[in-house]
Structure formats: structure tokens, C-alpha cells
XYZ file of C-alpha atoms in Angstrom:
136
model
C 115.324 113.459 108.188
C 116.591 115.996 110.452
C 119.361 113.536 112.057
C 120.367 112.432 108.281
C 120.763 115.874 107.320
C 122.467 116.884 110.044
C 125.244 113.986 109.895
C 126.273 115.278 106.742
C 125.668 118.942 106.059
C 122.299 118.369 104.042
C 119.454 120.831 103.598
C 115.938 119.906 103.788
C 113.412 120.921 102.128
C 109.368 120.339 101.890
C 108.101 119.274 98.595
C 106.145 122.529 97.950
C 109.145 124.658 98.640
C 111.188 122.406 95.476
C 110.491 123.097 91.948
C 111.851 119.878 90.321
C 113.729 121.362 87.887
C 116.279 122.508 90.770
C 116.635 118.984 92.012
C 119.548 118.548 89.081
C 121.944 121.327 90.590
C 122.269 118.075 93.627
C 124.292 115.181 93.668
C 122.011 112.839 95.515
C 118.739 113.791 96.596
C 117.129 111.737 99.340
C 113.332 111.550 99.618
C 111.275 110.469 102.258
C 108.418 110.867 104.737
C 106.184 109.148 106.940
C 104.401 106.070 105.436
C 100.533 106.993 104.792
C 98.126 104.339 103.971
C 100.860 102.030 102.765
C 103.073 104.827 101.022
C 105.273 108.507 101.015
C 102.976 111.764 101.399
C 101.262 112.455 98.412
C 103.244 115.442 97.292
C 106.695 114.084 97.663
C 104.866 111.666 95.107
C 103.551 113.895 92.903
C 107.053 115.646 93.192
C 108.846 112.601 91.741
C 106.124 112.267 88.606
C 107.111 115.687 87.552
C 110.762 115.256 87.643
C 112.350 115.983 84.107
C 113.980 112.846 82.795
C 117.397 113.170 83.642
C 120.055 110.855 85.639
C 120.421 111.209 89.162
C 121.596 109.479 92.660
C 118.582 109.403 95.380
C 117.333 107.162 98.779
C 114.503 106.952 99.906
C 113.518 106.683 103.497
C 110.562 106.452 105.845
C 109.302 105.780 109.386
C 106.068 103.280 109.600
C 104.201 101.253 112.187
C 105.548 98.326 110.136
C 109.101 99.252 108.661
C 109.805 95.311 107.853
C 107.486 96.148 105.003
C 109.647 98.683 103.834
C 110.385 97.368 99.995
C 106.325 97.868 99.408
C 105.947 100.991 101.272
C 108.937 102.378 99.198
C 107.366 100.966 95.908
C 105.217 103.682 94.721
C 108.170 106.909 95.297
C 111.004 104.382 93.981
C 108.987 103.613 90.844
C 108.502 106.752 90.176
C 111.785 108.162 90.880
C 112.888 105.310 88.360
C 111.117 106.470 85.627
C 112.618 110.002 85.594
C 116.254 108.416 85.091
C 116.972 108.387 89.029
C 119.629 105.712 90.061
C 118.028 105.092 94.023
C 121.568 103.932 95.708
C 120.141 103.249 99.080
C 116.864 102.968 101.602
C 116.587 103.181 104.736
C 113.116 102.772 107.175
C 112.776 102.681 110.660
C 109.791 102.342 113.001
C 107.394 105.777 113.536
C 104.585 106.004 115.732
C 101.662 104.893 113.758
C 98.084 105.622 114.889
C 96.126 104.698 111.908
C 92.900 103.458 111.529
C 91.987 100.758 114.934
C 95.362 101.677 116.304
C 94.235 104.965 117.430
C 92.049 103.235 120.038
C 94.992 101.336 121.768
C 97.218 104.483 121.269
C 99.036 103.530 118.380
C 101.973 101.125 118.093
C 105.492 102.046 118.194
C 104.930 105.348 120.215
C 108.789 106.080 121.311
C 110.144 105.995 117.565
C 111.839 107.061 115.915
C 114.548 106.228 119.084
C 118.042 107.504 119.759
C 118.687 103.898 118.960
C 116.657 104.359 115.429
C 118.653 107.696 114.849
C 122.309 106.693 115.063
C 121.089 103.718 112.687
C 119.903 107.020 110.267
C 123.113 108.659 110.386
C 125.137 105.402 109.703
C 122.982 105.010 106.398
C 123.636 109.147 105.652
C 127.472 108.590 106.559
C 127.536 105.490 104.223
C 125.573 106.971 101.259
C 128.147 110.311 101.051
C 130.798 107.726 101.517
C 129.947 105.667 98.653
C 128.804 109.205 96.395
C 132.364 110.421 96.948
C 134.256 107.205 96.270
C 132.272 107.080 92.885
């Protein structure tokens, strides 16, 4: 998040410090977190479900043990986001370390992610979504 934002002026902000009636003063809005248990922290979730129906441009992205699975992990928060009128232009995942459940006894998988490698490929998707939000 903090490489995204940075690439193009963004500021973040946790879930519990957004009421989501202030999310329409925003152009795009990107959401994301680690993956948990197969999906986005629960209260960037329960963020999205009380959203007021309106139109508006958001990604998503995530880090996860698995990030190939991204279009299942994203699911859930892009469902959601759909249902309150939000137009999701873009995802992006990348690998995270991930220490869940057996994992933790090996060490976890994917310990040196997010890379440098994984953040340049972050602020190419940032750069491209402001890209295609101004051209529109």
C-alpha cells in the first residue's frame, strides 16, 4: 500500500479511521490488505457493506502466500464493493509472507515478499490506474 500510495500522491487510511460516507469526496478509492483465511481483513469488509449506494472507481489489492489465486481471494471485497455501485477498474496481488495454519512450522512460505521486485510491479499498476482515471 505504502509504495502505491507513494507513486502517486495517495493517502492511506485504516478502515476504522474512514466513515464511508467520506469515501464519495474520492475519485478512486483502492482497497486492500493482506489475504486472511482466503480473503481482505474483516473490517475493510465490513467497510465495503456499509458503503451508501453510489457510483464510484476502486482496485483492490492484496499480498497472499498464494497470489495466483487472486480472483477468489478478491471475491468477497469485489462483490461487495459491486453492490454499492463501485465500478472496480483494476487488481493487483502479489506474494506476502504467509504463516498460516501448518506453515508456521516450516516458517511460512514466501518470507522475503513483498520484494523490491514485487514493489515496482505495485507502482506500475498505481501509475497505470491514475493514468487511465485521468484519460477518462
Amino acid at each position: 500500500a505504502e509504495a502505491m500510495a507513494e507513486e502517486i500522491g495517495a493517502t492511506i487510511r485504516t478502515p476504522e479511521e474512514v466513515r464511508a460516507g467520506q469515501l464519495g469526496e474520492y475519485d478512486l478509492v483502492g482497497w486492500g490488505s493482506g489475504i486472511y483465511f482466503s480473503r481482505h481483513a474483516d473490517s475493510l469488509c465490513r467497510l465495503a457493506k456499509s458503503l451508501p449506494p453510489e457510483p464510484r472507481q476502486a482496485f483492490l489489492f492484496s499480498t497472499a502466500g498464494l497470489p495466483f489465486l487472486r480472483s477468489w481471494f478478491h471475491s468477497s471485497l469485489r462483490g461487495s464493493l459491486k453492490s454499492r455501485g463501485c465500478n472496480v477498474v483494476g487488481e493487483f496481488s502479489c506474494r506476502g509472507w504467509d504463516t498460516v495454519g501448518p506453515l508456521a512450522w516450516i516458517g511460512g512460505i514466501n518470507r522475503n515478499h513483498p520484494s523490491e521486485k514485487d514493489l515496482q510491479r505495485a507502482r506500475a499498476f498505481a501509475r497505470s490506474l491514475v493514468s487511465r482515471n485521468e484519460a477518462n
